[in-house]
Amino acid sequence: MHSCDKYQQMISASLDETLATDKHAELDQHMATCAECRAFLQSSLNARAVLSALPFQSPTGAPPTLSRQSWWKRSVSVPLPLAAAVIIIMALGWMVQFNSKNPPDSVAPSIQTFEERGNEVIVLAPGSAVLVSSTTQSNEKAGNR
Amino acid sequence: MVRLYTRHSPAIFSYCLYLSGNRTQSEDIVQEAFLKLMATGQNGRAVQSVRAWLIVTARNMVLNHATRNREVAIEGLSDAVFASQSDTELAMTVKRLLEGLNMDDRELFLLREHQGFSIREISQMLALSEENVRVRLFRIRKQMREQVRR
């Protein structure tokens, strides 16, 4: 009986396609002489036949739809380029709106540099653009008259 | 999703039905399992084996129901399905075997003999060693032999 236990394990492994190839001959040899192991194999095969013949029954319900899910649990897929375009447009719109609400404090550029060249005083704005060139020379001319 | 549902729902539903013996619950579980698959947002593309994934998901739900409602776990399987087989006596013997198994062994046997999963697949699905699966299947087959002997 103990040896049959070993062979029945081998039968079970054979049914599960996990029995080592070199064990098959030994198992066949035992099966030829052991009625109990043949009965074990037969009952296992019978169970398999019944269970594999059980029908795959279909559920009566329709395929589920996402509408059954709460809206906050649904996943939304948006193409990446579209999402990027929307974000950029929103950012630009915000910037335009922000600028229109907050105009620059003064149109006059800040004066950074005074430079005297002879009788001239040159006022330089940022970027070295000459804004005003007031001269003492013109005043002197006026005084001479 | 409709294609996946058409293809896999009979296998998942039957698995739940033969495991729990409860048709209404099995219908609900199939719906929930497919909703969970949809919630992955991949419609099954990211799931390597959709059927195995659905089976494991459905299995967990069946076990949850069984834990909450003990009567579900011991509810009988439908006689009609077994009685429709050509060898009715043999089919009813197998039915008695299934009913006599605990939930863990019943699902193992169904996965192997009804669903046709390999030992390796079952071990991965149930997070068991292959040796464990092999030994348990052997014991179930011995029970089947005893059932026939009675």
PDB file of C-alpha atoms in Angstrom:
ATOM      1  CA  MET A   1       0.000   0.000   0.000  1.00  0.00           C
ATOM      2  CA  HIS A   2       2.872   2.336   0.868  1.00  0.00           C
ATOM      3  CA  SER A   3       4.448   1.724  -2.518  1.00  0.00           C
ATOM      4  CA  CYS A   4       1.057   2.401  -4.155  1.00  0.00           C
ATOM      5  CA  ASP A   5       1.008   5.800  -2.502  1.00  0.00           C
ATOM      6  CA  LYS A   6       4.253   6.606  -4.243  1.00  0.00           C
ATOM      7  CA  TYR A   7       2.924   5.418  -7.613  1.00  0.00           C
ATOM      8  CA  GLN A   8      -0.355   7.255  -7.147  1.00  0.00           C
ATOM      9  CA  GLN A   9       1.607  10.439  -6.574  1.00  0.00           C
ATOM     10  CA  MET A  10       3.345   9.697  -9.835  1.00  0.00           C
ATOM     11  CA  ILE A  11      -0.037   9.149 -11.518  1.00  0.00           C
ATOM     12  CA  SER A  12      -1.248  12.468 -10.154  1.00  0.00           C
ATOM     13  CA  ALA A  13       1.937  14.170 -11.388  1.00  0.00           C
ATOM     14  CA  SER A  14       1.434  12.537 -14.768  1.00  0.00           C
ATOM     15  CA  LEU A  15      -2.095  13.947 -14.949  1.00  0.00           C
ATOM     16  CA  ASP A  16      -0.642  17.354 -14.144  1.00  0.00           C
ATOM     17  CA  GLU A  17       2.088  16.921 -16.766  1.00  0.00           C
ATOM     18  CA  THR A  18       4.833  17.306 -14.192  1.00  0.00           C
ATOM     19  CA  LEU A  19       6.129  13.738 -14.025  1.00  0.00           C
ATOM     20  CA  ALA A  20       9.774  13.429 -15.013  1.00  0.00           C
ATOM     21  CA  THR A  21      10.208  11.694 -18.369  1.00  0.00           C
ATOM     22  CA  ASP A  22      12.410   8.937 -16.967  1.00  0.00           C
ATOM     23  CA  LYS A  23       9.706   7.938 -14.461  1.00  0.00           C
ATOM     24  CA  HIS A  24       7.078   6.989 -17.028  1.00  0.00           C
ATOM     25  CA  ALA A  25       8.498   3.545 -17.764  1.00  0.00           C
ATOM     26  CA  GLU A  26       8.622   2.673 -14.076  1.00  0.00           C
ATOM     27  CA  LEU A  27       5.024   3.835 -13.594  1.00  0.00           C
ATOM     28  CA  ASP A  28       3.792   1.870 -16.617  1.00  0.00           C
ATOM     29  CA  GLN A  29       5.475  -1.241 -15.281  1.00  0.00           C
ATOM     30  CA  HIS A  30       3.738  -0.875 -11.915  1.00  0.00           C
ATOM     31  CA  MET A  31       0.351  -0.057 -13.450  1.00  0.00           C
ATOM     32  CA  ALA A  32       0.444  -3.290 -15.431  1.00  0.00           C
ATOM     33  CA  THR A  33       0.386  -5.288 -12.206  1.00  0.00           C
ATOM     34  CA  CYS A  34      -1.582  -3.042  -9.768  1.00  0.00           C
ATOM     35  CA  ALA A  35      -5.387  -2.922  -9.961  1.00  0.00           C
ATOM     36  CA  GLU A  36      -5.652  -0.336  -7.197  1.00  0.00           C
ATOM     37  CA  CYS A  37      -3.438   2.164  -9.006  1.00  0.00           C
ATOM     38  CA  ARG A  38      -5.389   1.579 -12.218  1.00  0.00           C
ATOM     39  CA  ALA A  39      -8.585   2.314 -10.274  1.00  0.00           C
ATOM     40  CA  PHE A  40      -6.967   5.467  -8.869  1.00  0.00           C
ATOM     41  CA  LEU A  41      -6.094   6.612 -12.372  1.00  0.00           C
ATOM     42  CA  GLN A  42      -9.590   5.785 -13.613  1.00  0.00           C
ATOM     43  CA  SER A  43     -11.367   7.731 -10.839  1.00  0.00           C
ATOM     44  CA  SER A  44      -9.072  10.716 -11.429  1.00  0.00           C
ATOM     45  CA  LEU A  45      -9.777  10.623 -15.145  1.00  0.00           C
ATOM     46  CA  ASN A  46     -13.508  10.320 -14.456  1.00  0.00           C
ATOM     47  CA  ALA A  47     -13.431  13.418 -12.250  1.00  0.00           C
ATOM     48  CA  ARG A  48     -11.561  15.244 -14.966  1.00  0.00           C
ATOM     49  CA  ALA A  49     -14.070  14.144 -17.593  1.00  0.00           C
ATOM     50  CA  VAL A  50     -17.021  15.352 -15.540  1.00  0.00           C
ATOM     51  CA  LEU A  51     -15.464  18.685 -14.575  1.00  0.00           C
ATOM     52  CA  SER A  52     -14.083  19.486 -18.003  1.00  0.00           C
ATOM     53  CA  ALA A  53     -17.519  18.719 -19.479  1.00  0.00           C
ATOM     54  CA  LEU A  54     -19.250  21.140 -17.148  1.00  0.00           C
ATOM     55  CA  PRO A  55     -20.467  23.918 -19.392  1.00  0.00           C
ATOM     56  CA  PHE A  56     -19.099  27.425 -19.265  1.00  0.00           C
ATOM     57  CA  GLN A  57     -22.350  29.156 -18.480  1.00  0.00           C
ATOM     58  CA  SER A  58     -22.880  32.751 -19.475  1.00  0.00           C
ATOM     59  CA  PRO A  59     -24.024  35.330 -16.966  1.00  0.00           C
ATOM     60  CA  THR A  60     -27.396  36.855 -17.760  1.00  0.00           C
ATOM     61  CA  GLY A  61     -26.275  40.430 -17.209  1.00  0.00           C
ATOM     62  CA  ALA A  62     -25.028  42.745 -19.915  1.00  0.00           C
ATOM     63  CA  PRO A  63     -21.386  43.800 -20.008  1.00  0.00           C
ATOM     64  CA  PRO A  64     -20.724  46.366 -17.320  1.00  0.00           C
ATOM     65  CA  THR A  65     -20.379  49.982 -18.302  1.00  0.00           C
ATOM     66  CA  LEU A  66     -18.538  52.773 -16.625  1.00  0.00           C
ATOM     67  CA  SER A  67     -21.862  54.444 -15.896  1.00  0.00           C
ATOM     68  CA  ARG A  68     -22.146  52.014 -13.019  1.00  0.00           C
ATOM     69  CA  GLN A  69     -19.105  53.674 -11.498  1.00  0.00           C
ATOM     70  CA  SER A  70     -19.182  56.847  -9.489  1.00  0.00           C
ATOM     71  CA  TRP A  71     -18.060  59.736 -11.659  1.00  0.00           C
ATOM     72  CA  TRP A  72     -15.156  60.596  -9.383  1.00  0.00           C
ATOM     73  CA  LYS A  73     -13.766  57.098  -9.797  1.00  0.00           C
ATOM     74  CA  ARG A  74     -13.756  57.185 -13.589  1.00  0.00           C
ATOM     75  CA  SER A  75     -10.494  57.540 -15.412  1.00  0.00           C
ATOM     76  CA  VAL A  76     -10.457  60.093 -18.210  1.00  0.00           C
ATOM     77  CA  SER A  77      -7.988  59.777 -21.026  1.00  0.00           C
ATOM     78  CA  VAL A  78      -7.013  62.985 -22.821  1.00  0.00           C
ATOM     79  CA  PRO A  79      -4.415  63.042 -25.611  1.00  0.00           C
ATOM     80  CA  LEU A  80      -1.180  64.571 -24.314  1.00  0.00           C
ATOM     81  CA  PRO A  81      -0.798  67.212 -27.123  1.00  0.00           C
ATOM     82  CA  LEU A  82      -4.351  68.416 -26.510  1.00  0.00           C
ATOM     83  CA  ALA A  83      -3.768  68.675 -22.779  1.00  0.00           C
ATOM     84  CA  ALA A  84      -0.517  70.598 -23.365  1.00  0.00           C
ATOM     85  CA  ALA A  85      -2.221  72.979 -25.820  1.00  0.00           C
ATOM     86  CA  VAL A  86      -5.010  73.715 -23.349  1.00  0.00           C
ATOM     87  CA  ILE A  87      -2.522  74.428 -20.557  1.00  0.00           C
ATOM     88  CA  ILE A  88      -0.469  76.768 -22.793  1.00  0.00           C
ATOM     89  CA  ILE A  89      -3.563  78.655 -23.976  1.00  0.00           C
ATOM     90  CA  MET A  90      -4.766  79.077 -20.408  1.00  0.00           C
ATOM     91  CA  ALA A  91      -1.347  80.315 -19.311  1.00  0.00           C
ATOM     92  CA  LEU A  92      -1.190  82.861 -22.165  1.00  0.00           C
ATOM     93  CA  GLY A  93      -4.709  84.060 -21.415  1.00  0.00           C
ATOM     94  CA  TRP A  94      -3.834  84.552 -17.782  1.00  0.00           C
ATOM     95  CA  MET A  95      -0.701  86.488 -18.671  1.00  0.00           C
ATOM     96  CA  VAL A  96      -2.603  88.824 -21.025  1.00  0.00           C
ATOM     97  CA  GLN A  97      -5.273  89.424 -18.435  1.00  0.00           C
ATOM     98  CA  PHE A  98      -2.700  90.063 -15.735  1.00  0.00           C
ATOM     99  CA  ASN A  99      -0.814  92.602 -17.850  1.00  0.00           C
ATOM    100  CA  SER A 100      -3.972  94.506 -18.776  1.00  0.00           C
ATOM    101  CA  LYS A 101      -4.914  94.816 -15.109  1.00  0.00           C
ATOM    102  CA  ASN A 102      -1.422  95.855 -13.992  1.00  0.00           C
ATOM    103  CA  PRO A 103       0.038  98.414 -16.439  1.00  0.00           C
ATOM    104  CA  PRO A 104       3.592  99.624 -15.843  1.00  0.00           C
ATOM    105  CA  ASP A 105       3.861 102.292 -13.067  1.00  0.00           C
ATOM    106  CA  SER A 106       5.478 104.975 -15.270  1.00  0.00           C
ATOM    107  CA  VAL A 107       6.203 105.345 -18.918  1.00  0.00           C
ATOM    108  CA  ALA A 108       9.364 107.306 -18.161  1.00  0.00           C
ATOM    109  CA  PRO A 109      12.407 105.166 -18.019  1.00  0.00           C
ATOM    110  CA  SER A 110      14.555 105.473 -15.000  1.00  0.00           C
ATOM    111  CA  ILE A 111      17.567 107.656 -15.479  1.00  0.00           C
ATOM    112  CA  GLN A 112      20.759 105.958 -14.628  1.00  0.00           C
ATOM    113  CA  THR A 113      23.606 108.016 -15.930  1.00  0.00           C
ATOM    114  CA  PHE A 114      24.549 111.658 -16.253  1.00  0.00           C
ATOM    115  CA  GLU A 115      27.484 112.480 -18.351  1.00  0.00           C
ATOM    116  CA  GLU A 116      29.062 115.818 -18.872  1.00  0.00           C
ATOM    117  CA  ARG A 117      30.873 116.495 -22.094  1.00  0.00           C
ATOM    118  CA  GLY A 118      32.054 119.958 -22.200  1.00  0.00           C
ATOM    119  CA  ASN A 119      29.000 122.154 -22.045  1.00  0.00           C
ATOM    120  CA  GLU A 120      26.603 119.283 -22.672  1.00  0.00           C
ATOM    121  CA  VAL A 121      24.869 117.156 -20.138  1.00  0.00           C
ATOM    122  CA  ILE A 122      23.871 113.844 -21.675  1.00  0.00           C
ATOM    123  CA  VAL A 123      21.269 111.848 -19.884  1.00  0.00           C
ATOM    124  CA  LEU A 124      21.475 108.167 -20.547  1.00  0.00           C
ATOM    125  CA  ALA A 125      18.604 105.815 -20.052  1.00  0.00           C
ATOM    126  CA  PRO A 126      19.007 102.074 -19.557  1.00  0.00           C
ATOM    127  CA  GLY A 127      20.485 100.531 -22.665  1.00  0.00           C
ATOM    128  CA  SER A 128      22.497 103.724 -23.262  1.00  0.00           C
ATOM    129  CA  ALA A 129      19.786 105.368 -25.332  1.00  0.00           C
ATOM    130  CA  VAL A 130      20.063 109.144 -25.281  1.00  0.00           C
ATOM    131  CA  LEU A 131      16.829 110.607 -24.050  1.00  0.00           C
ATOM    132  CA  VAL A 132      17.613 114.212 -23.329  1.00  0.00           C
ATOM    133  CA  SER A 133      20.477 116.261 -24.466  1.00  0.00           C
ATOM    134  CA  SER A 134      20.164 119.550 -22.681  1.00  0.00           C
ATOM    135  CA  THR A 135      22.934 121.930 -23.309  1.00  0.00           C
ATOM    136  CA  THR A 136      24.236 124.864 -21.377  1.00  0.00           C
ATOM    137  CA  GLN A 137      25.461 126.118 -24.726  1.00  0.00           C
ATOM    138  CA  SER A 138      21.983 127.055 -25.886  1.00  0.00           C
ATOM    139  CA  ASN A 139      21.444 128.890 -22.615  1.00  0.00           C
ATOM    140  CA  GLU A 140      24.686 130.731 -23.109  1.00  0.00           C
ATOM    141  CA  LYS A 141      23.643 131.663 -26.660  1.00  0.00           C
ATOM    142  CA  ALA A 142      20.427 133.027 -25.307  1.00  0.00           C
ATOM    143  CA  GLY A 143      22.346 135.001 -22.680  1.00  0.00           C
ATOM    144  CA  ASN A 144      24.723 136.436 -25.314  1.00  0.00           C
ATOM    145  CA  ARG A 145      21.783 137.793 -27.239  1.00  0.00           C
TER     146      ARG A 145
ATOM    147  CA  MET B   1     -14.462  45.676 -23.295  1.00  0.00           C
ATOM    148  CA  VAL B   2     -17.469  43.972 -24.889  1.00  0.00           C
ATOM    149  CA  ARG B   3     -15.090  41.654 -26.742  1.00  0.00           C
ATOM    150  CA  LEU B   4     -13.253  40.792 -23.518  1.00  0.00           C
ATOM    151  CA  TYR B   5     -16.536  40.290 -21.702  1.00  0.00           C
ATOM    152  CA  THR B   6     -17.900  38.005 -24.414  1.00  0.00           C
ATOM    153  CA  ARG B   7     -14.709  35.996 -24.436  1.00  0.00           C
ATOM    154  CA  HIS B   8     -14.041  35.594 -20.716  1.00  0.00           C
ATOM    155  CA  SER B   9     -17.271  36.105 -18.796  1.00  0.00           C
ATOM    156  CA  PRO B  10     -18.548  32.494 -19.226  1.00  0.00           C
ATOM    157  CA  ALA B  11     -15.322  31.081 -17.759  1.00  0.00           C
ATOM    158  CA  ILE B  12     -15.311  33.561 -14.870  1.00  0.00           C
ATOM    159  CA  PHE B  13     -19.003  33.140 -14.183  1.00  0.00           C
ATOM    160  CA  SER B  14     -18.787  29.337 -14.242  1.00  0.00           C
ATOM    161  CA  TYR B  15     -15.758  29.394 -11.987  1.00  0.00           C
ATOM    162  CA  CYS B  16     -17.641  31.539  -9.435  1.00  0.00           C
ATOM    163  CA  LEU B  17     -20.790  29.456  -9.802  1.00  0.00           C
ATOM    164  CA  TYR B  18     -19.093  26.100  -9.277  1.00  0.00           C
ATOM    165  CA  LEU B  19     -16.975  27.518  -6.478  1.00  0.00           C
ATOM    166  CA  SER B  20     -19.733  29.221  -4.527  1.00  0.00           C
ATOM    167  CA  GLY B  21     -22.862  27.515  -5.817  1.00  0.00           C
ATOM    168  CA  ASN B  22     -24.609  30.890  -5.779  1.00  0.00           C
ATOM    169  CA  ARG B  23     -25.839  32.144  -9.143  1.00  0.00           C
ATOM    170  CA  THR B  24     -26.900  35.651  -8.119  1.00  0.00           C
ATOM    171  CA  GLN B  25     -23.674  36.292  -6.278  1.00  0.00           C
ATOM    172  CA  SER B  26     -21.674  34.930  -9.212  1.00  0.00           C
ATOM    173  CA  GLU B  27     -23.454  37.315 -11.595  1.00  0.00           C
ATOM    174  CA  ASP B  28     -22.595  40.255  -9.347  1.00  0.00           C
ATOM    175  CA  ILE B  29     -18.994  39.163  -8.979  1.00  0.00           C
ATOM    176  CA  VAL B  30     -18.511  38.870 -12.739  1.00  0.00           C
ATOM    177  CA  GLN B  31     -19.797  42.421 -13.155  1.00  0.00           C
ATOM    178  CA  GLU B  32     -17.565  43.730 -10.388  1.00  0.00           C
ATOM    179  CA  ALA B  33     -14.518  41.897 -11.713  1.00  0.00           C
ATOM    180  CA  PHE B  34     -14.940  43.428 -15.171  1.00  0.00           C
ATOM    181  CA  LEU B  35     -15.527  46.869 -13.648  1.00  0.00           C
ATOM    182  CA  LYS B  36     -12.250  46.490 -11.789  1.00  0.00           C
ATOM    183  CA  LEU B  37     -10.549  45.515 -15.026  1.00  0.00           C
ATOM    184  CA  MET B  38     -11.940  48.660 -16.657  1.00  0.00           C
ATOM    185  CA  ALA B  39     -10.800  50.724 -13.697  1.00  0.00           C
ATOM    186  CA  THR B  40      -7.231  49.731 -14.476  1.00  0.00           C
ATOM    187  CA  GLY B  41      -7.726  52.036 -17.476  1.00  0.00           C
ATOM    188  CA  GLN B  42      -6.039  49.571 -19.766  1.00  0.00           C
ATOM    189  CA  ASN B  43      -8.970  47.398 -20.885  1.00  0.00           C
ATOM    190  CA  GLY B  44      -6.783  44.433 -20.189  1.00  0.00           C
ATOM    191  CA  ARG B  45      -3.788  45.513 -22.243  1.00  0.00           C
ATOM    192  CA  ALA B  46      -1.534  45.820 -19.211  1.00  0.00           C
ATOM    193  CA  VAL B  47      -2.765  42.587 -17.726  1.00  0.00           C
ATOM    194  CA  GLN B  48      -0.644  39.753 -19.045  1.00  0.00           C
ATOM    195  CA  SER B  49      -3.278  37.063 -18.723  1.00  0.00           C
ATOM    196  CA  VAL B  50      -6.688  38.663 -18.573  1.00  0.00           C
ATOM    197  CA  ARG B  51      -8.424  35.415 -17.708  1.00  0.00           C
ATOM    198  CA  ALA B  52      -6.044  34.625 -14.836  1.00  0.00           C
ATOM    199  CA  TRP B  53      -6.366  38.210 -13.552  1.00  0.00           C
ATOM    200  CA  LEU B  54     -10.158  38.028 -13.650  1.00  0.00           C
ATOM    201  CA  ILE B  55     -10.154  34.604 -11.972  1.00  0.00           C
ATOM    202  CA  VAL B  56      -7.986  35.833  -9.101  1.00  0.00           C
ATOM    203  CA  THR B  57     -10.085  38.983  -8.701  1.00  0.00           C
ATOM    204  CA  ALA B  58     -13.323  36.986  -8.766  1.00  0.00           C
ATOM    205  CA  ARG B  59     -11.869  34.409  -6.417  1.00  0.00           C
ATOM    206  CA  ASN B  60     -11.021  37.045  -3.828  1.00  0.00           C
ATOM    207  CA  MET B  61     -14.565  38.365  -4.028  1.00  0.00           C
ATOM    208  CA  VAL B  62     -16.036  34.870  -3.625  1.00  0.00           C
ATOM    209  CA  LEU B  63     -13.852  34.288  -0.581  1.00  0.00           C
ATOM    210  CA  ASN B  64     -14.828  37.668   0.873  1.00  0.00           C
ATOM    211  CA  HIS B  65     -18.502  36.804   0.460  1.00  0.00           C
ATOM    212  CA  ALA B  66     -17.905  33.370   1.969  1.00  0.00           C
ATOM    213  CA  THR B  67     -16.170  34.899   4.972  1.00  0.00           C
ATOM    214  CA  ARG B  68     -19.010  37.337   5.540  1.00  0.00           C
ATOM    215  CA  ASN B  69     -21.785  34.832   4.868  1.00  0.00           C
ATOM    216  CA  ARG B  70     -20.907  31.337   5.934  1.00  0.00           C
ATOM    217  CA  GLU B  71     -24.040  29.896   4.380  1.00  0.00           C
ATOM    218  CA  VAL B  72     -22.795  30.833   0.922  1.00  0.00           C
ATOM    219  CA  ALA B  73     -19.727  28.648   1.294  1.00  0.00           C
ATOM    220  CA  ILE B  74     -21.731  25.534   2.060  1.00  0.00           C
ATOM    221  CA  GLU B  75     -24.576  26.159  -0.344  1.00  0.00           C
ATOM    222  CA  GLY B  76     -25.015  23.183  -2.666  1.00  0.00           C
ATOM    223  CA  LEU B  77     -24.053  23.232  -6.296  1.00  0.00           C
ATOM    224  CA  SER B  78     -26.852  23.015  -8.798  1.00  0.00           C
ATOM    225  CA  ASP B  79     -27.895  19.406  -9.423  1.00  0.00           C
ATOM    226  CA  ALA B  80     -29.204  20.265 -12.874  1.00  0.00           C
ATOM    227  CA  VAL B  81     -25.767  21.009 -14.340  1.00  0.00           C
ATOM    228  CA  PHE B  82     -24.341  17.696 -13.154  1.00  0.00           C
ATOM    229  CA  ALA B  83     -27.456  15.676 -13.907  1.00  0.00           C
ATOM    230  CA  SER B  84     -27.319  16.772 -17.541  1.00  0.00           C
ATOM    231  CA  GLN B  85     -24.129  14.768 -18.081  1.00  0.00           C
ATOM    232  CA  SER B  86     -24.320  11.405 -19.832  1.00  0.00           C
ATOM    233  CA  ASP B  87     -23.075   9.431 -16.821  1.00  0.00           C
ATOM    234  CA  THR B  88     -25.323  10.951 -14.191  1.00  0.00           C
ATOM    235  CA  GLU B  89     -24.142   8.700 -11.365  1.00  0.00           C
ATOM    236  CA  LEU B  90     -20.519   9.572 -11.958  1.00  0.00           C
ATOM    237  CA  ALA B  91     -21.367  13.268 -12.272  1.00  0.00           C
ATOM    238  CA  MET B  92     -23.217  13.207  -8.959  1.00  0.00           C
ATOM    239  CA  THR B  93     -20.226  11.475  -7.335  1.00  0.00           C
ATOM    240  CA  VAL B  94     -17.988  14.310  -8.502  1.00  0.00           C
ATOM    241  CA  LYS B  95     -20.548  16.812  -7.273  1.00  0.00           C
ATOM    242  CA  ARG B  96     -20.488  15.198  -3.820  1.00  0.00           C
ATOM    243  CA  LEU B  97     -16.698  15.324  -3.896  1.00  0.00           C
ATOM    244  CA  LEU B  98     -16.750  19.052  -4.662  1.00  0.00           C
ATOM    245  CA  GLU B  99     -19.288  19.718  -1.923  1.00  0.00           C
ATOM    246  CA  GLY B 100     -17.156  17.783   0.536  1.00  0.00           C
ATOM    247  CA  LEU B 101     -14.038  19.821  -0.214  1.00  0.00           C
ATOM    248  CA  ASN B 102     -13.204  22.973   1.658  1.00  0.00           C
ATOM    249  CA  MET B 103     -13.273  26.196  -0.351  1.00  0.00           C
ATOM    250  CA  ASP B 104      -9.500  26.253  -0.930  1.00  0.00           C
ATOM    251  CA  ASP B 105      -9.333  22.713  -2.278  1.00  0.00           C
ATOM    252  CA  ARG B 106     -12.482  23.158  -4.325  1.00  0.00           C
ATOM    253  CA  GLU B 107     -11.069  26.179  -6.118  1.00  0.00           C
ATOM    254  CA  LEU B 108      -7.770  24.382  -6.702  1.00  0.00           C
ATOM    255  CA  PHE B 109      -9.526  21.389  -8.247  1.00  0.00           C
ATOM    256  CA  LEU B 110     -11.780  23.584 -10.386  1.00  0.00           C
ATOM    257  CA  LEU B 111      -8.860  25.652 -11.640  1.00  0.00           C
ATOM    258  CA  ARG B 112      -7.056  22.491 -12.704  1.00  0.00           C
ATOM    259  CA  GLU B 113      -9.820  20.207 -13.970  1.00  0.00           C
ATOM    260  CA  HIS B 114     -12.524  22.632 -15.077  1.00  0.00           C
ATOM    261  CA  GLN B 115     -10.581  25.704 -16.157  1.00  0.00           C
ATOM    262  CA  GLY B 116      -7.537  23.767 -17.328  1.00  0.00           C
ATOM    263  CA  PHE B 117      -4.826  25.937 -15.788  1.00  0.00           C
ATOM    264  CA  SER B 118      -1.392  24.365 -15.409  1.00  0.00           C
ATOM    265  CA  ILE B 119       0.277  23.722 -12.050  1.00  0.00           C
ATOM    266  CA  ARG B 120       2.588  26.671 -12.614  1.00  0.00           C
ATOM    267  CA  GLU B 121      -0.274  29.017 -13.475  1.00  0.00           C
ATOM    268  CA  ILE B 122      -2.266  27.935 -10.430  1.00  0.00           C
ATOM    269  CA  SER B 123       0.725  28.362  -8.143  1.00  0.00           C
ATOM    270  CA  GLN B 124       1.175  31.908  -9.438  1.00  0.00           C
ATOM    271  CA  MET B 125      -2.510  32.742  -9.200  1.00  0.00           C
ATOM    272  CA  LEU B 126      -2.886  31.485  -5.652  1.00  0.00           C
ATOM    273  CA  ALA B 127       0.632  32.431  -4.470  1.00  0.00           C
ATOM    274  CA  LEU B 128       1.428  28.827  -3.572  1.00  0.00           C
ATOM    275  CA  SER B 129       4.471  26.713  -4.332  1.00  0.00           C
ATOM    276  CA  GLU B 130       4.105  24.282  -7.233  1.00  0.00           C
ATOM    277  CA  GLU B 131       4.850  21.436  -4.837  1.00  0.00           C
ATOM    278  CA  ASN B 132       2.003  22.541  -2.583  1.00  0.00           C
ATOM    279  CA  VAL B 133      -0.406  22.586  -5.535  1.00  0.00           C
ATOM    280  CA  ARG B 134       0.750  19.134  -6.673  1.00  0.00           C
ATOM    281  CA  VAL B 135       0.375  17.590  -3.215  1.00  0.00           C
ATOM    282  CA  ARG B 136      -3.075  19.047  -2.660  1.00  0.00           C
ATOM    283  CA  LEU B 137      -4.287  17.844  -6.044  1.00  0.00           C
ATOM    284  CA  PHE B 138      -2.994  14.381  -5.221  1.00  0.00           C
ATOM    285  CA  ARG B 139      -4.938  14.382  -1.939  1.00  0.00           C
ATOM    286  CA  ILE B 140      -8.107  15.514  -3.675  1.00  0.00           C
ATOM    287  CA  ARG B 141      -7.751  12.705  -6.209  1.00  0.00           C
ATOM    288  CA  LYS B 142      -7.366  10.254  -3.356  1.00  0.00           C
ATOM    289  CA  GLN B 143     -10.613  11.605  -1.903  1.00  0.00           C
ATOM    290  CA  MET B 144     -12.234  11.090  -5.278  1.00  0.00           C
ATOM    291  CA  ARG B 145     -11.073   7.485  -5.266  1.00  0.00           C
ATOM    292  CA  GLU B 146     -12.586   7.046  -1.778  1.00  0.00           C
ATOM    293  CA  GLN B 147     -15.821   8.655  -2.956  1.00  0.00           C
ATOM    294  CA  VAL B 148     -16.089   6.150  -5.798  1.00  0.00           C
ATOM    295  CA  ARG B 149     -15.312   3.241  -3.479  1.00  0.00           C
ATOM    296  CA  ARG B 150     -18.297   4.066  -1.195  1.00  0.00           C
TER     297      ARG B 150
END
